[in-house]
Coordinates of C-alpha atoms in Angstrom, one line a residue:
Chain X
M1 CA 11.2 -28.4 2.2
S2 CA 10.0 -26.0 4.8
L3 CA 6.3 -26.2 5.7
L4 CA 6.0 -22.5 4.8
E5 CA 7.1 -23.2 1.2
K6 CA 3.9 -25.1 0.6
K7 CA 0.7 -23.6 -0.8
V8 CA -2.4 -22.7 1.1
S9 CA -4.4 -25.7 -0.2
E10 CA -1.5 -28.1 0.6
L11 CA -1.3 -26.9 4.2
H12 CA -5.0 -26.9 4.6
D13 CA -4.9 -30.5 3.5
L14 CA -2.1 -31.4 5.9
L15 CA -4.0 -29.8 8.8
H16 CA -7.2 -31.7 7.7
K17 CA -5.3 -35.0 7.8
K18 CA -3.7 -33.9 11.1
E19 CA -0.2 -34.5 9.6
V20 CA 0.7 -31.1 10.9
S21 CA -0.7 -29.0 13.7
V22 CA -1.3 -25.2 13.7
M23 CA 1.5 -25.0 16.3
D24 CA 3.9 -26.7 13.9
L25 CA 3.2 -23.9 11.4
V26 CA 3.6 -21.2 14.0
D27 CA 6.8 -22.8 15.1
A28 CA 8.1 -23.0 11.6
S29 CA 7.3 -19.3 11.1
Y30 CA 9.1 -18.1 14.3
A31 CA 12.0 -20.5 13.6
R32 CA 12.5 -19.0 10.1
I33 CA 12.3 -15.5 11.5
G34 CA 14.9 -16.5 14.1
Q35 CA 17.1 -17.6 11.2
V36 CA 16.9 -14.8 8.7
E37 CA 15.4 -11.7 10.4
D38 CA 18.8 -10.3 11.3
K39 CA 19.5 -10.1 7.5
V40 CA 16.2 -9.1 6.2
K41 CA 14.6 -7.1 9.0
S42 CA 11.0 -7.3 7.8
F43 CA 9.3 -6.9 11.1
L44 CA 8.6 -4.1 13.4
T45 CA 6.7 -6.0 16.1
L46 CA 6.3 -9.8 16.7
N47 CA 3.1 -11.2 18.2
E48 CA 4.5 -14.5 19.5
E49 CA 2.7 -14.9 22.7
H50 CA -0.7 -14.3 21.3
A51 CA 0.0 -16.3 18.1
R52 CA 1.0 -19.3 20.2
Q53 CA -2.1 -19.0 22.3
Q54 CA -4.3 -18.7 19.2
A55 CA -2.5 -21.8 17.7
R56 CA -3.2 -23.8 20.9
E57 CA -6.9 -22.8 20.8
L58 CA -7.2 -23.6 17.1
D59 CA -5.4 -27.0 17.5
D60 CA -8.0 -27.8 20.2
V61 CA -10.8 -26.9 17.8
L62 CA -9.3 -28.6 14.7
A63 CA -8.7 -31.8 16.7
G64 CA -12.5 -32.2 16.7
S65 CA -13.3 -30.8 13.3
P66 CA -10.9 -29.4 10.7
G67 CA -13.6 -27.1 9.4
E68 CA -14.0 -25.6 6.0
R69 CA -12.1 -22.4 6.8
I70 CA -9.3 -22.6 4.2
L71 CA -7.0 -20.1 5.9
A72 CA -7.5 -21.5 9.4
G73 CA -4.2 -22.0 11.2
L74 CA -2.0 -20.3 8.5
P75 CA 0.6 -17.8 9.6
I76 CA 0.2 -14.3 8.1
A77 CA 1.8 -10.9 8.9
L78 CA 0.3 -7.4 8.4
K79 CA 1.7 -4.2 7.2
D80 CA 2.1 -1.9 10.2
N81 CA -0.5 0.6 9.0
I82 CA -3.3 -2.0 9.5
S83 CA -4.7 -1.5 13.0
T84 CA -4.7 -4.5 15.3
K85 CA -6.4 -4.3 18.6
G86 CA -3.9 -4.6 21.5
L87 CA -0.9 -5.1 19.1
R88 CA 1.3 -2.0 18.5
T89 CA 0.6 -0.3 15.2
T90 CA 3.1 2.4 14.2
S91 CA 2.5 3.0 10.4
G92 CA 6.3 3.1 10.3
S93 CA 6.4 6.4 12.2
K94 CA 8.0 7.5 15.3
I95 CA 5.0 9.6 16.1
L96 CA 3.0 6.4 16.7
S97 CA 5.8 4.4 18.4
N98 CA 3.6 3.7 21.4
F99 CA 0.2 3.4 19.7
D100 CA -2.0 0.5 20.9
P101 CA -5.2 0.5 18.7
I102 CA -8.5 0.1 20.4
Y103 CA -10.1 -1.8 17.5
D104 CA -9.2 -4.2 14.7
A105 CA -9.2 -3.0 11.1
T106 CA -11.9 -4.8 9.2
V107 CA -9.3 -6.9 7.3
A108 CA -7.6 -7.9 10.6
R109 CA -11.0 -8.9 12.0
K110 CA -11.9 -11.0 8.9
L111 CA -8.6 -12.8 9.0
Y112 CA -9.0 -13.5 12.7
E113 CA -12.5 -14.9 12.0
A114 CA -11.0 -17.0 9.1
G115 CA -8.6 -18.5 11.6
A116 CA -5.4 -17.0 10.2
I117 CA -2.7 -16.4 12.8
T118 CA -1.0 -13.0 13.0
I119 CA 2.7 -13.5 13.4
G120 CA 3.6 -9.9 13.6
K121 CA 3.6 -6.4 12.0
L122 CA 5.7 -5.5 9.1
N123 CA 8.1 -2.7 8.3
M124 CA 7.1 0.0 5.8
D125 CA 7.9 3.5 4.7
E126 CA 6.6 6.0 7.2
F127 CA 2.8 6.5 6.6
A128 CA 3.4 4.5 3.3
M129 CA 5.2 7.4 1.7
G130 CA 8.2 5.8 -0.1
S131 CA 9.4 3.3 -2.6
S132 CA 12.3 1.7 -0.7
N133 CA 11.5 1.3 3.0
E134 CA 14.3 3.8 3.6
N135 CA 11.7 6.2 4.9
S136 CA 10.8 3.9 7.8
G137 CA 11.1 5.6 11.1
Y138 CA 12.7 2.4 12.5
H139 CA 15.1 0.5 10.1
V140 CA 15.6 -0.4 6.5
T141 CA 14.3 -3.8 5.4
K142 CA 16.6 -5.6 3.0
N143 CA 15.8 -7.4 -0.3
P144 CA 16.1 -11.1 0.4
W145 CA 17.6 -11.7 -3.1
N146 CA 20.5 -9.4 -2.4
T147 CA 20.7 -7.6 1.0
D148 CA 22.6 -4.6 -0.4
Y149 CA 19.3 -3.7 -2.3
V150 CA 16.1 -2.2 -1.2
P151 CA 13.0 -4.4 -1.0
G152 CA 10.8 -1.7 -2.6
G153 CA 8.1 0.1 -0.7
S154 CA 6.1 1.1 0.9
S155 CA 5.0 -2.4 1.7
G156 CA 8.6 -3.6 1.7
G157 CA 8.4 -5.6 4.9
S158 CA 5.3 -7.3 3.5
A159 CA 7.0 -8.4 0.3
A160 CA 10.4 -9.3 2.0
S161 CA 8.8 -11.4 4.7
V162 CA 7.0 -13.6 2.1
A163 CA 10.0 -13.8 -0.2
A164 CA 12.2 -14.8 2.7
G165 CA 9.7 -17.5 3.8
E166 CA 9.1 -15.9 7.3
V167 CA 5.3 -16.2 6.8
L168 CA 3.2 -17.9 4.3
F169 CA 1.6 -14.6 3.1
S170 CA 1.0 -11.0 4.1
L171 CA -1.2 -7.9 3.6
G172 CA 0.1 -4.6 2.2
S173 CA -1.4 -1.4 1.1
D174 CA -1.1 0.2 -2.3
T175 CA -1.6 4.0 -2.9
G176 CA 0.7 4.5 -5.9
G177 CA 2.3 1.0 -6.3
S178 CA 3.2 0.1 -2.7
I179 CA 2.1 -3.5 -3.1
R180 CA 3.0 -4.2 -6.7
Q181 CA 6.5 -2.5 -6.7
P182 CA 7.9 -4.4 -3.6
A183 CA 6.3 -7.6 -4.9
A184 CA 8.2 -7.1 -8.2
Y185 CA 11.4 -6.3 -6.4
C186 CA 11.2 -9.3 -4.1
G187 CA 9.9 -11.7 -6.7
V188 CA 6.5 -12.4 -5.1
V189 CA 2.8 -12.0 -6.2
G190 CA 1.1 -8.8 -5.1
L191 CA -2.4 -7.6 -6.0
K192 CA -3.9 -4.1 -5.6
P193 CA -7.6 -4.7 -5.7
T194 CA -10.2 -2.4 -7.4
Y195 CA -10.6 0.7 -5.3
G196 CA -13.5 -0.1 -2.9
L197 CA -13.3 -3.9 -3.0
V198 CA -11.5 -4.2 0.3
S199 CA -12.6 -2.2 3.4
R200 CA -10.2 0.5 4.5
F201 CA -11.7 0.7 8.0
G202 CA -8.8 0.7 10.4
L203 CA -6.1 1.3 7.7
I204 CA -4.2 4.4 8.8
A205 CA -5.0 6.7 6.0
F206 CA -2.4 8.1 3.5
A207 CA -4.5 9.2 0.5
S208 CA -8.1 8.1 0.9
S209 CA -9.1 8.3 -2.7
L210 CA -6.2 6.0 -3.7
D211 CA -5.4 3.7 -0.7
Q212 CA -6.3 0.0 -1.1
I213 CA -5.3 -3.0 1.0
G214 CA -4.2 -6.2 -0.8
P215 CA -2.6 -9.6 -0.6
I216 CA 1.1 -10.5 -1.1
T217 CA 1.7 -14.3 -1.6
R218 CA 4.1 -16.7 -3.4
T219 CA 1.5 -18.1 -5.8
V220 CA -1.4 -16.6 -7.7
E221 CA -3.8 -19.2 -6.2
D222 CA -2.8 -18.3 -2.7
N223 CA -3.3 -14.7 -3.6
A224 CA -6.9 -15.4 -4.6
Y225 CA -7.6 -17.2 -1.3
L226 CA -6.4 -14.3 0.7
L227 CA -8.3 -11.7 -1.4
Q228 CA -11.5 -13.9 -0.9
A229 CA -11.1 -13.6 2.8
I230 CA -10.8 -9.8 3.0
A231 CA -13.0 -8.6 0.1
G232 CA -16.5 -7.3 0.4
H233 CA -18.7 -4.5 1.5
D234 CA -18.2 -2.9 4.9
H235 CA -20.7 -0.4 6.4
M236 CA -17.8 1.0 8.4
D237 CA -16.1 2.2 5.2
S238 CA -18.5 4.5 3.3
T239 CA -16.3 4.2 0.2
S240 CA -16.5 0.4 0.2
A241 CA -18.3 -0.9 -2.8
N242 CA -21.5 -2.7 -2.4
V243 CA -20.8 -5.4 -5.0
E244 CA -21.0 -9.1 -5.0
V245 CA -17.7 -10.8 -4.5
P246 CA -17.2 -13.6 -6.9
D247 CA -15.6 -17.0 -6.1
Y248 CA -12.1 -16.3 -7.3
Q249 CA -11.1 -20.0 -7.4
T250 CA -13.3 -20.4 -10.4
A251 CA -10.8 -18.2 -12.2
F252 CA -8.3 -21.1 -12.2
T253 CA -10.3 -23.5 -14.2
G254 CA -10.5 -21.5 -17.5
D255 CA -7.9 -20.9 -20.3
I256 CA -6.9 -17.7 -22.0
K257 CA -7.8 -18.7 -25.6
G258 CA -8.9 -15.5 -27.5
L259 CA -7.9 -13.3 -24.6
R260 CA -7.2 -9.7 -25.9
I261 CA -4.1 -8.1 -24.3
A262 CA -3.2 -4.4 -24.7
V263 CA 0.4 -3.4 -24.3
P264 CA 0.7 0.4 -23.8
K265 CA 3.7 1.8 -25.8
E266 CA 4.3 4.2 -22.9
Y267 CA 5.0 1.2 -20.6
L268 CA 7.9 0.0 -22.8
A269 CA 9.3 3.4 -23.7
E270 CA 12.5 5.1 -22.9
G271 CA 13.4 4.8 -19.2
V272 CA 12.4 1.2 -19.0
D273 CA 15.5 -1.0 -18.5
P274 CA 16.1 -3.1 -21.7
A275 CA 16.5 -6.3 -19.6
V276 CA 13.1 -5.6 -18.0
K277 CA 11.5 -5.0 -21.4
E278 CA 13.0 -8.2 -22.7
K279 CA 11.4 -10.3 -19.8
V280 CA 8.0 -8.6 -20.4
L281 CA 8.2 -9.4 -24.1
D282 CA 9.1 -13.0 -23.2
A283 CA 6.1 -13.1 -21.0
L284 CA 3.8 -11.8 -23.8
K285 CA 5.2 -14.6 -26.0
A286 CA 4.4 -17.2 -23.3
L287 CA 0.8 -15.8 -23.1
E288 CA 0.5 -16.0 -27.0
G289 CA 1.6 -19.6 -26.7
Q290 CA -1.5 -20.1 -24.5
G291 CA -3.8 -18.7 -27.1
A292 CA -3.9 -14.9 -26.2
T293 CA -3.2 -12.1 -28.6
W294 CA -1.6 -8.8 -27.9
E295 CA -1.5 -5.4 -29.6
E296 CA 0.2 -2.2 -28.8
V297 CA -2.0 0.6 -27.6
S298 CA -1.6 4.1 -26.2
L299 CA -2.5 5.5 -22.7
P300 CA -1.6 9.0 -23.9
H301 CA -1.8 10.8 -20.6
S302 CA 0.6 8.4 -18.8
K303 CA 3.4 10.9 -18.6
Y304 CA 1.2 13.2 -16.6
A305 CA 0.3 10.6 -13.9
L306 CA 3.3 11.2 -11.7
A307 CA 2.7 14.9 -11.2
T308 CA -1.1 14.3 -10.8
Y309 CA -0.4 11.6 -8.2
Y310 CA 1.9 13.7 -6.1
L311 CA -0.4 16.7 -6.0
L312 CA -3.5 14.6 -5.2
S313 CA -1.9 12.1 -2.7
S314 CA 0.0 14.8 -0.9
S315 CA -3.0 17.0 -0.6
E316 CA -5.1 14.2 0.8
A317 CA -2.2 13.3 3.1
S318 CA -1.9 16.8 4.4
A319 CA -5.5 16.5 5.6
N320 CA -5.3 13.0 6.8
L321 CA -2.2 13.5 8.8
S322 CA -3.5 16.6 10.6
R323 CA -5.0 14.2 13.2
F324 CA -1.4 13.6 14.6
D325 CA -1.3 16.4 17.0
G326 CA 0.1 15.0 20.3
V327 CA -3.2 15.3 22.0
R328 CA -5.3 12.1 21.7
Y329 CA -2.7 9.5 20.8
G330 CA 0.9 9.2 19.6
V331 CA 4.0 10.8 20.9
R332 CA 3.8 14.2 22.5
S333 CA 6.8 16.7 22.6
D334 CA 7.9 17.8 26.0
N335 CA 8.6 21.4 26.8
S336 CA 5.7 23.1 25.0
E337 CA 4.6 26.5 26.4
N338 CA 1.2 26.5 24.7
L339 CA -1.1 24.4 22.5
L340 CA 0.2 25.7 19.2
D341 CA 3.8 24.8 20.3
L342 CA 2.6 21.4 21.4
Y343 CA 1.1 20.8 17.9
K344 CA 4.2 22.1 16.0
N345 CA 6.8 20.4 18.2
S346 CA 5.0 17.0 18.4
R347 CA 4.6 16.9 14.6
S348 CA 8.1 18.2 13.8
E349 CA 9.8 15.7 16.2
G350 CA 7.5 12.8 15.2
F351 CA 7.5 13.0 11.4
G352 CA 10.4 12.2 9.1
D353 CA 11.6 14.4 6.3
E354 CA 9.6 12.7 3.5
V355 CA 6.3 12.9 5.4
K356 CA 7.0 16.6 6.2
R357 CA 7.9 17.2 2.5
R358 CA 4.5 15.8 1.4
I359 CA 2.5 17.5 4.0
M360 CA 4.1 20.8 2.9
L361 CA 3.4 20.1 -0.7
G362 CA -0.2 19.2 0.0
T363 CA -0.8 22.1 2.2
F364 CA 0.6 24.4 -0.5
A365 CA -1.5 22.7 -3.2
L366 CA -4.6 23.2 -1.1
S367 CA -3.8 26.7 0.1
S368 CA -5.8 29.8 -0.9
G369 CA -4.7 31.1 -4.3
Y370 CA -3.1 27.8 -5.4
Y371 CA -6.1 25.4 -5.1
D372 CA -7.4 25.8 -8.7
A373 CA -3.9 25.8 -10.3
Y374 CA -2.7 22.7 -8.6
Y375 CA -5.2 20.6 -6.8
K376 CA -8.2 21.1 -9.1
K377 CA -6.0 20.8 -12.2
A378 CA -4.7 17.5 -11.0
Q379 CA -8.3 16.2 -10.4
K380 CA -9.1 17.1 -14.0
V381 CA -6.0 15.4 -15.3
R382 CA -7.0 12.4 -13.2
T383 CA -10.2 12.3 -15.3
L384 CA -8.2 12.1 -18.5
I385 CA -6.0 9.3 -17.1
K386 CA -9.1 7.3 -16.1
N387 CA -10.6 7.9 -19.5
D388 CA -7.5 6.4 -21.2
F389 CA -8.0 3.2 -19.3
E390 CA -11.8 3.1 -20.1
Q391 CA -11.2 3.5 -23.8
V392 CA -8.6 0.7 -23.9
F393 CA -10.8 -1.6 -21.8
N394 CA -13.6 -1.1 -24.5
H395 CA -11.5 -3.3 -26.8
Y396 CA -9.2 -5.4 -24.6
D397 CA -9.5 -7.7 -21.6
V398 CA -6.3 -6.9 -19.8
I399 CA -3.4 -4.4 -20.0
I400 CA 0.0 -5.8 -19.6
G401 CA 3.5 -4.1 -19.1
P402 CA 6.3 -4.1 -16.5
T403 CA 5.5 -3.4 -12.9
T404 CA 8.6 -1.1 -12.6
P405 CA 11.0 0.4 -15.1
T406 CA 14.0 -1.3 -13.4
T407 CA 14.8 -4.0 -10.9
A408 CA 15.5 -3.1 -7.2
F409 CA 18.1 -0.4 -6.6
K410 CA 20.9 -0.3 -4.0
I411 CA 20.1 1.0 -0.5
G412 CA 21.2 4.7 -0.3
E413 CA 21.3 5.1 -4.1
K414 CA 18.3 7.4 -4.5
T415 CA 17.8 9.0 -1.1
N416 CA 19.1 12.4 -2.0
D417 CA 16.6 13.3 -4.8
P418 CA 12.9 12.9 -4.1
L419 CA 12.0 13.2 -7.8
T420 CA 14.3 10.4 -8.9
M421 CA 12.8 8.2 -6.1
Y422 CA 9.2 9.1 -7.2
A423 CA 10.0 7.9 -10.8
N424 CA 10.1 4.2 -9.7
D425 CA 6.3 4.4 -9.4
I426 CA 5.6 5.7 -12.9
L427 CA 4.1 2.4 -14.2
T428 CA 2.0 1.7 -11.1
I429 CA 0.6 5.1 -10.3
P430 CA -1.8 5.4 -13.2
V431 CA -3.6 2.3 -12.0
N432 CA -4.4 3.8 -8.6
L433 CA -5.6 7.1 -10.3
A434 CA -8.0 5.0 -12.5
G435 CA -9.0 2.8 -9.5
V436 CA -8.6 -0.4 -11.5
P437 CA -7.1 -3.6 -10.1
A438 CA -3.6 -4.9 -11.0
I439 CA -1.2 -7.7 -10.0
S440 CA 2.5 -8.1 -10.1
V441 CA 3.8 -11.6 -10.8
P442 CA 7.5 -12.7 -11.2
C443 CA 8.6 -13.0 -14.8
G444 CA 12.3 -13.6 -14.6
F445 CA 15.6 -12.1 -13.3
S446 CA 18.1 -9.5 -14.3
N447 CA 21.5 -9.7 -12.6
G448 CA 20.1 -11.9 -9.9
L449 CA 17.2 -9.5 -9.0
P450 CA 13.5 -10.3 -9.8
V451 CA 11.5 -8.6 -12.6
G452 CA 7.8 -8.1 -12.2
L453 CA 5.1 -8.4 -14.8
Q454 CA 2.1 -6.1 -14.3
I455 CA -1.4 -7.3 -15.4
I456 CA -4.1 -4.7 -15.1
G457 CA -7.8 -5.5 -15.3
K458 CA -11.2 -3.8 -15.5
H459 CA -12.9 -2.4 -12.4
F460 CA -13.9 -5.5 -10.2
D461 CA -12.5 -8.0 -12.7
E462 CA -9.9 -9.5 -10.4
S463 CA -11.0 -12.9 -11.8
T464 CA -9.6 -12.3 -15.2
I465 CA -6.3 -11.0 -13.8
Y466 CA -6.0 -14.1 -11.7
R467 CA -6.8 -16.3 -14.7
V468 CA -4.2 -14.7 -16.9
A469 CA -1.6 -14.6 -14.0
S470 CA -2.3 -18.2 -13.2
V471 CA -1.9 -19.5 -16.8
F472 CA 1.4 -17.6 -17.0
E473 CA 2.6 -19.1 -13.7
Q474 CA 1.7 -22.6 -14.9
A475 CA 3.5 -22.0 -18.2
T476 CA 6.7 -20.7 -16.6
E477 CA 9.0 -21.6 -13.7
H478 CA 9.7 -18.1 -12.4
H479 CA 7.7 -18.5 -9.2
K480 CA 9.7 -21.5 -8.2
A481 CA 13.0 -19.6 -7.6
K482 CA 13.8 -18.9 -3.9
P483 CA 16.4 -16.5 -2.5
Q484 CA 19.4 -17.9 -0.7
L485 CA 19.7 -16.3 2.7
Chain J
M1 CA 12.7 32.0 -11.5
S2 CA 11.8 30.6 -8.2
R3 CA 8.2 29.3 -8.0
I4 CA 8.0 29.3 -4.2
S5 CA 9.8 31.7 -1.8
K6 CA 11.3 31.0 1.6
D7 CA 8.6 33.2 3.2
Q8 CA 5.9 31.0 1.4
V9 CA 7.6 27.9 2.7
K10 CA 7.5 29.3 6.3
H11 CA 3.8 30.3 5.9
V12 CA 2.9 26.8 4.6
A13 CA 4.9 25.2 7.5
H14 CA 2.8 27.3 9.9
L15 CA -0.4 26.2 8.2
A16 CA 0.7 22.6 8.4
R17 CA 1.6 23.1 12.1
L18 CA 5.2 22.1 11.5
S19 CA 8.2 24.1 13.0
V20 CA 11.1 24.3 10.6
S21 CA 14.6 25.4 11.2
E22 CA 16.3 27.8 8.8
E23 CA 18.2 24.8 7.2
E24 CA 14.9 23.0 6.7
V25 CA 13.4 26.1 5.1
D26 CA 16.3 26.2 2.6
M27 CA 15.9 22.4 1.9
F28 CA 12.1 22.5 1.5
T29 CA 12.3 25.6 -0.6
E30 CA 14.6 24.0 -3.1
Q31 CA 12.8 20.6 -3.1
L32 CA 9.3 22.0 -3.3
D33 CA 10.3 24.3 -6.0
A34 CA 11.6 21.3 -8.1
I35 CA 8.5 19.3 -7.4
I36 CA 6.1 22.2 -8.2
G37 CA 8.1 22.9 -11.3
F38 CA 7.7 19.3 -12.3
A39 CA 3.9 19.5 -11.6
E40 CA 3.6 22.5 -13.9
E41 CA 3.8 20.1 -16.9
L42 CA 0.1 19.5 -16.3
N43 CA -0.5 23.0 -17.7
E44 CA 0.4 21.6 -21.2
L45 CA -3.1 20.0 -21.0
D46 CA -6.3 21.9 -21.9
T47 CA -8.7 20.8 -19.2
E48 CA -11.2 23.6 -19.7
N49 CA -14.2 21.3 -20.2
I50 CA -13.0 18.3 -18.2
E51 CA -14.8 17.4 -15.0
P52 CA -12.5 16.8 -12.0
T53 CA -12.5 13.3 -10.5
T54 CA -12.8 13.2 -6.8
H55 CA -13.6 9.6 -6.6
V56 CA -13.3 6.7 -9.1
L57 CA -16.5 4.9 -8.3
E58 CA -20.0 6.2 -8.9
L59 CA -20.9 6.6 -5.2
K60 CA -23.8 8.6 -3.9
N61 CA -24.2 9.7 -0.3
V62 CA -24.2 6.7 1.9
L63 CA -26.8 7.1 4.6
R64 CA -27.9 5.0 7.6
E65 CA -30.6 5.2 10.2
D66 CA -29.7 7.5 13.1
T67 CA -30.0 5.1 15.9
V68 CA -28.6 5.1 19.4
R69 CA -25.8 2.6 19.8
E70 CA -22.7 1.8 21.8
S71 CA -19.7 3.9 21.0
V72 CA -16.1 4.0 22.1
S73 CA -15.8 3.9 25.9
R74 CA -14.1 6.8 27.8
E75 CA -11.4 4.4 29.0
D76 CA -10.6 3.2 25.4
A77 CA -10.7 6.8 24.1
L78 CA -8.2 7.9 26.6
K79 CA -6.0 4.8 26.4
N80 CA -3.4 6.3 24.1
A81 CA -3.6 9.9 25.4
P82 CA -0.1 11.2 26.3
E83 CA -1.7 13.2 29.2
Q84 CA -5.1 13.0 30.7
R85 CA -6.9 14.3 33.8
D86 CA -10.4 13.8 35.2
G87 CA -11.3 11.6 32.2
Q88 CA -10.3 14.2 29.7
F89 CA -7.4 14.9 27.4
K90 CA -5.0 17.3 29.0
V91 CA -3.2 20.0 27.0
P92 CA -1.1 23.1 27.9
K93 CA -2.8 26.5 27.9
A94 CA -4.2 27.6 24.5
F95 CA -2.7 31.1 24.6

């Protein structure tokens, strides 16, 4: 068994007993990348020289005292929209192909302080806009379970690298499902935390009222360790919540007897693949077997979430992406006569079609004469969607359904029609609009491709999500399956 | 009926500081029309008395003391600049 197939706690123990060194783990990670990266293509940039230097330094420190830092010496990779000082950060876009950040994102700093080793930066849809990684400005990452299929997106590299065993775990970001959907497609565990739990400082912004960084791992317990390391208030992010972060490991001691599960009928309706529905119903049966009860409920405004999301996220994106102008950073177009040309040419040459489409949609929705009809209307519908969740959570502990309506689709299958592509996110988007946390955990396979179970919790109640996910994981074998590469 | 015209697409592209070819105008007109058409399903809902959500958490203005402190150095600020001169960002003429 490869070292990187072990859990965080097992590796920590091995380091503690000096049975492995940090360099062994870093070697294992780059060796695996050497073996499978040609097939999977998870990475945009490797950080080998620095990672080895950090490993040497840590081995020196750990030789004296192993320390209590649970993540010390463990290999991680970060989605490429998370700024890393001195390590190229592109956000999947050609316009940032030469961008060298001058500071670390708060999550990158926290991981460094925790002793985790950054192996490299992971592929993604350009500026996190996409559901398949086909919108990357660089290359398409492949699904490790079947390389003809997409890994999902936008954190496709983050999910594929963990599923392929290239790193122990990774960070992604989730604006409308971008952690949970690729986690579901690649058969790994992905959590979108409550909005505000994890600092967004240094995350290249897509839609600021929705974006949230979160962990992708192979087990639920590892996921909680990684969240623990990155959660918490940050004065550098004024939308970061000033709440006390609980000890998530205590979530793994309880059972789920008497737990009340809500299953929205809209999440098992037409459009959800019967095979996916069957796996979700099997999962609910397994949870019943552990003492939980479930009932069907309604989130009546679910059908409006997709339109609401595209109006709001594109509007916010059109403002956020105005900073890319070819003046202060990023790629500048040659041959511009004047400043206006410079802006237009740099942006038109640097952005891909999907990014342009969303900037155009957002600019339109915010423009004079249309603001009330589109942007403000969508903000009001967002209130209705948020209220749906609040009402259900008055009576239930968690909401459960599929993460995605289908399993992964084939590369190239949906690239021609933006609306069909957007429909992948129909079950993950409402969660971002409401700001609540949700996890995707593996719950079986259909035609050799993983199916994801989505568990949604109350604001800042990641502990209950972890408890339910962990009980499910213990009661089933799904997380033990590994792709053959 | 078309919800967005080619002229509107060109105007929006200008506002967004994007240059678009005639082919791209055709493509974006068709695609934005479909997306906006889809978005119009929100009009089924009566939101007359609903407050808009700008933010999911109950956040008030976050203030801090206005104290003098270190900021980004000039060297760092210019590190990624495509062109610079005399410690400043260099751009072509504005007009």
